[in-house]
mmCIF file with all atom_site columns, C-alpha atoms in Angstrom:
data_model
loop_
_atom_site.group_PDB
_atom_site.id
_atom_site.type_symbol
_atom_site.label_atom_id
_atom_site.label_alt_id
_atom_site.label_comp_id
_atom_site.label_asym_id
_atom_site.label_entity_id
_atom_site.label_seq_id
_atom_site.pdbx_PDB_ins_code
_atom_site.Cartn_x
_atom_site.Cartn_y
_atom_site.Cartn_z
_atom_site.occupancy
_atom_site.B_iso_or_equiv
_atom_site.pdbx_formal_charge
_atom_site.auth_seq_id
_atom_site.auth_comp_id
_atom_site.auth_asym_id
_atom_site.auth_atom_id
_atom_site.pdbx_PDB_model_num
ATOM 1  C CA . MET O 1 1  ? -4.956  206.468 149.131 1.00 0.00 ? 11  MET O CA 1
ATOM 2  C CA . PHE O 1 2  ? -5.045  205.356 145.581 1.00 0.00 ? 12  PHE O CA 1
ATOM 3  C CA . ASN O 1 3  ? -8.363  205.905 143.774 1.00 0.00 ? 13  ASN O CA 1
ATOM 4  C CA . PRO O 1 4  ? -8.766  203.383 140.912 1.00 0.00 ? 14  PRO O CA 1
ATOM 5  C CA . ASP O 1 5  ? -11.621 205.426 139.451 1.00 0.00 ? 15  ASP O CA 1
ATOM 6  C CA . MET O 1 6  ? -9.452  208.626 139.112 1.00 0.00 ? 16  MET O CA 1
ATOM 7  C CA . LYS O 1 7  ? -9.194  209.829 135.557 1.00 0.00 ? 17  LYS O CA 1
ATOM 8  C CA . ILE O 1 8  ? -5.592  210.178 134.456 1.00 0.00 ? 18  ILE O CA 1
ATOM 9  C CA . LYS O 1 9  ? -5.096  212.821 131.883 1.00 0.00 ? 19  LYS O CA 1
ATOM 10 C CA . ALA O 1 10 ? -2.412  212.796 129.262 1.00 0.00 ? 20  ALA O CA 1
ATOM 11 C CA . TYR O 1 11 ? 0.470   215.077 130.125 1.00 0.00 ? 21  TYR O CA 1
ATOM 12 C CA . TRP O 1 12 ? 0.208   217.163 127.040 1.00 0.00 ? 22  TRP O CA 1
ATOM 13 C CA . ASP O 1 13 ? -3.651  217.293 126.766 1.00 0.00 ? 23  ASP O CA 1
ATOM 14 C CA . VAL O 1 14 ? -4.759  220.965 126.768 1.00 0.00 ? 24  VAL O CA 1
ATOM 15 C CA . LYS O 1 15 ? -7.972  220.343 124.838 1.00 0.00 ? 25  LYS O CA 1
ATOM 16 C CA . GLU O 1 16 ? -9.569  219.016 127.996 1.00 0.00 ? 26  GLU O CA 1
ATOM 17 C CA . LEU O 1 17 ? -9.422  222.642 129.449 1.00 0.00 ? 27  LEU O CA 1
ATOM 18 C CA . SER O 1 18 ? -11.780 223.891 126.727 1.00 0.00 ? 28  SER O CA 1
ATOM 19 C CA . ARG O 1 19 ? -14.418 221.261 127.792 1.00 0.00 ? 29  ARG O CA 1
ATOM 20 C CA . ILE O 1 20 ? -14.747 222.720 131.329 1.00 0.00 ? 30  ILE O CA 1
ATOM 21 C CA . LYS O 1 21 ? -18.097 224.234 131.790 1.00 0.00 ? 31  LYS O CA 1
ATOM 22 C CA . THR O 1 22 ? -19.315 224.174 135.395 1.00 0.00 ? 32  THR O CA 1
ATOM 23 C CA . PRO O 1 23 ? -17.883 226.204 138.358 1.00 0.00 ? 33  PRO O CA 1
ATOM 24 C CA . GLU O 1 24 ? -17.081 222.999 140.119 1.00 0.00 ? 34  GLU O CA 1
ATOM 25 C CA . GLU O 1 25 ? -14.885 221.840 137.239 1.00 0.00 ? 35  GLU O CA 1
ATOM 26 C CA . VAL O 1 26 ? -13.124 225.192 136.975 1.00 0.00 ? 36  VAL O CA 1
ATOM 27 C CA . ALA O 1 27 ? -12.444 225.185 140.716 1.00 0.00 ? 37  ALA O CA 1
ATOM 28 C CA . LYS O 1 28 ? -11.139 221.596 140.746 1.00 0.00 ? 38  LYS O CA 1
ATOM 29 C CA . GLU O 1 29 ? -8.883  222.367 137.815 1.00 0.00 ? 39  GLU O CA 1
ATOM 30 C CA . PHE O 1 30 ? -7.621  225.502 139.374 1.00 0.00 ? 40  PHE O CA 1
ATOM 31 C CA . GLU O 1 31 ? -6.821  223.591 142.563 1.00 0.00 ? 41  GLU O CA 1
ATOM 32 C CA . THR O 1 32 ? -4.955  220.938 140.606 1.00 0.00 ? 42  THR O CA 1
ATOM 33 C CA . MET O 1 33 ? -2.873  223.569 138.729 1.00 0.00 ? 43  MET O CA 1
ATOM 34 C CA . PHE O 1 34 ? -2.191  225.434 142.014 1.00 0.00 ? 44  PHE O CA 1
ATOM 35 C CA . VAL O 1 35 ? -0.973  222.257 143.720 1.00 0.00 ? 45  VAL O CA 1
ATOM 36 C CA . ARG O 1 36 ? 1.174   221.318 140.722 1.00 0.00 ? 46  ARG O CA 1
ATOM 37 C CA . ILE O 1 37 ? 2.831   224.819 140.509 1.00 0.00 ? 47  ILE O CA 1
ATOM 38 C CA . MET O 1 38 ? 3.387   224.609 144.330 1.00 0.00 ? 48  MET O CA 1
ATOM 39 C CA . MET O 1 39 ? 5.067   221.198 144.149 1.00 0.00 ? 49  MET O CA 1
ATOM 40 C CA . LYS O 1 40 ? 7.261   222.393 141.262 1.00 0.00 ? 50  LYS O CA 1
ATOM 41 C CA . GLU O 1 41 ? 8.367   225.412 143.272 1.00 0.00 ? 51  GLU O CA 1
ATOM 42 C CA . PHE O 1 42 ? 9.068   223.116 146.354 1.00 0.00 ? 52  PHE O CA 1
ATOM 43 C CA . ARG O 1 43 ? 11.072  220.830 144.169 1.00 0.00 ? 53  ARG O CA 1
ATOM 44 C CA . LYS O 1 44 ? 13.404  223.745 143.198 1.00 0.00 ? 54  LYS O CA 1
ATOM 45 C CA . SER O 1 45 ? 14.618  223.730 146.796 1.00 0.00 ? 55  SER O CA 1
ATOM 46 C CA . LEU O 1 46 ? 15.722  220.118 146.618 1.00 0.00 ? 56  LEU O CA 1
ATOM 47 C CA . ASP O 1 47 ? 18.948  218.708 145.336 1.00 0.00 ? 57  ASP O CA 1
ATOM 48 C CA . GLY O 1 48 ? 17.959  216.291 142.544 1.00 0.00 ? 58  GLY O CA 1
ATOM 49 C CA . GLY O 1 49 ? 21.294  214.510 142.358 1.00 0.00 ? 59  GLY O CA 1
ATOM 50 C CA . ILE O 1 50 ? 23.436  213.928 139.388 1.00 0.00 ? 60  ILE O CA 1
ATOM 51 C CA . PHE O 1 51 ? 20.494  213.599 136.924 1.00 0.00 ? 61  PHE O CA 1
ATOM 52 C CA . SER O 1 52 ? 18.696  216.739 137.990 1.00 0.00 ? 62  SER O CA 1
ATOM 53 C CA . GLY O 1 53 ? 19.798  218.706 135.032 1.00 0.00 ? 63  GLY O CA 1
ATOM 54 C CA . SER O 1 54 ? 18.787  216.374 132.263 1.00 0.00 ? 64  SER O CA 1
ATOM 55 C CA . PHE O 1 55 ? 15.651  216.871 130.143 1.00 0.00 ? 65  PHE O CA 1
ATOM 56 C CA . SER O 1 56 ? 14.235  213.448 130.872 1.00 0.00 ? 66  SER O CA 1
ATOM 57 C CA . TYR O 1 57 ? 14.603  214.008 134.832 1.00 0.00 ? 67  TYR O CA 1
ATOM 58 C CA . LYS O 1 58 ? 12.753  217.340 134.467 1.00 0.00 ? 68  LYS O CA 1
ATOM 59 C CA . MET O 1 59 ? 10.027  215.893 132.310 1.00 0.00 ? 69  MET O CA 1
ATOM 60 C CA . TYR O 1 60 ? 9.596   212.864 134.605 1.00 0.00 ? 70  TYR O CA 1
ATOM 61 C CA . MET O 1 61 ? 9.310   215.141 137.663 1.00 0.00 ? 71  MET O CA 1
ATOM 62 C CA . ASP O 1 62 ? 6.839   217.304 135.904 1.00 0.00 ? 72  ASP O CA 1
ATOM 63 C CA . MET O 1 63 ? 4.660   214.380 135.046 1.00 0.00 ? 73  MET O CA 1
ATOM 64 C CA . PHE O 1 64 ? 4.964   213.040 138.580 1.00 0.00 ? 74  PHE O CA 1
ATOM 65 C CA . ASP O 1 65 ? 4.020   216.438 140.075 1.00 0.00 ? 75  ASP O CA 1
ATOM 66 C CA . MET O 1 66 ? 0.950   216.509 137.755 1.00 0.00 ? 76  MET O CA 1
ATOM 67 C CA . GLN O 1 67 ? -0.321  213.094 138.804 1.00 0.00 ? 77  GLN O CA 1
ATOM 68 C CA . ILE O 1 68 ? 0.238   213.886 142.542 1.00 0.00 ? 78  ILE O CA 1
ATOM 69 C CA . ALA O 1 69 ? -1.467  217.081 142.192 1.00 0.00 ? 79  ALA O CA 1
ATOM 70 C CA . GLU O 1 70 ? -4.416  215.433 140.514 1.00 0.00 ? 80  GLU O CA 1
ATOM 71 C CA . ALA O 1 71 ? -4.530  212.851 143.390 1.00 0.00 ? 81  ALA O CA 1
ATOM 72 C CA . ILE O 1 72 ? -4.370  215.638 145.988 1.00 0.00 ? 82  ILE O CA 1
ATOM 73 C CA . SER O 1 73 ? -7.160  217.632 144.381 1.00 0.00 ? 83  SER O CA 1
ATOM 74 C CA . SER O 1 74 ? -9.342  214.641 143.869 1.00 0.00 ? 84  SER O CA 1
ATOM 75 C CA . SER O 1 75 ? -9.208  213.784 147.576 1.00 0.00 ? 85  SER O CA 1
ATOM 76 C CA . ASP O 1 76 ? -10.918 217.090 148.446 1.00 0.00 ? 86  ASP O CA 1
ATOM 77 C CA . GLN O 1 77 ? -8.737  217.361 151.602 1.00 0.00 ? 87  GLN O CA 1
ATOM 78 C CA . LEU O 1 78 ? -7.054  220.649 150.669 1.00 0.00 ? 88  LEU O CA 1
ATOM 79 C CA . GLY O 1 79 ? -10.327 222.723 150.592 1.00 0.00 ? 89  GLY O CA 1
ATOM 80 C CA . LEU O 1 80 ? -9.281  225.150 147.931 1.00 0.00 ? 90  LEU O CA 1
ATOM 81 C CA . LYS O 1 81 ? -12.017 224.021 145.550 1.00 0.00 ? 91  LYS O CA 1
ATOM 82 C CA . GLN O 1 82 ? -14.721 224.489 148.107 1.00 0.00 ? 92  GLN O CA 1
ATOM 83 C CA . TYR O 1 83 ? -13.190 227.995 149.108 1.00 0.00 ? 93  TYR O CA 1
ATOM 84 C CA . ILE O 1 84 ? -13.417 229.059 145.385 1.00 0.00 ? 94  ILE O CA 1
ATOM 85 C CA . LEU O 1 85 ? -17.034 227.823 145.122 1.00 0.00 ? 95  LEU O CA 1
ATOM 86 C CA . ASP O 1 86 ? -17.984 229.654 148.276 1.00 0.00 ? 96  ASP O CA 1
ATOM 87 C CA . ALA O 1 87 ? -16.350 232.755 147.049 1.00 0.00 ? 97  ALA O CA 1
ATOM 88 C CA . LEU O 1 88 ? -18.181 232.605 143.645 1.00 0.00 ? 98  LEU O CA 1
ATOM 89 C CA . LYS O 1 89 ? -21.515 232.061 145.450 1.00 0.00 ? 99  LYS O CA 1
ATOM 90 C CA . ALA O 1 90 ? -20.797 235.118 147.636 1.00 0.00 ? 100 ALA O CA 1
ATOM 91 C CA . TYR O 1 91 ? -19.839 237.192 144.609 1.00 0.00 ? 101 TYR O CA 1
ATOM 92 C CA . GLU O 1 92 ? -22.929 236.196 142.800 1.00 0.00 ? 102 GLU O CA 1
ATOM 93 C CA . LYS O 1 93 ? -25.128 236.968 145.894 1.00 0.00 ? 103 LYS O CA 1
ATOM 94 C CA . TYR O 1 94 ? -23.655 240.453 146.420 1.00 0.00 ? 104 TYR O CA 1
ATOM 95 C CA . SER O 1 95 ? -23.270 241.477 142.900 1.00 0.00 ? 105 SER O CA 1
ATOM 96 C CA . SER O 1 96 ? -26.829 240.806 141.964 1.00 0.00 ? 106 SER O CA 1
ATOM 97 C CA . GLY O 1 97 ? -27.890 243.516 144.641 1.00 0.00 ? 107 GLY O CA 1
ATOM 98 C CA . GLU O 1 98 ? -29.880 241.248 146.907 1.00 0.00 ? 108 GLU O CA 1
#
């Protein structure tokens, strides 16, 4: 489902990564990157047709994968973000010696 409040980042914006401060933001960004890389690898198994070798096709598909990955991670249906947060909490609990 389309979320009109979803923030769409520029394709080339890497400055946004330096602004991430909380574990929730880090986990969400990791989930987004993971889904994007997974989709990119899935796409390698498909035949893209006669335009698949062109630079513009590759750039468009990369931007498409980025936006789809953002939508998937924003839906919180994958569960990877929560898994990472739970793992961080467990690590903090057991590393503090409690």
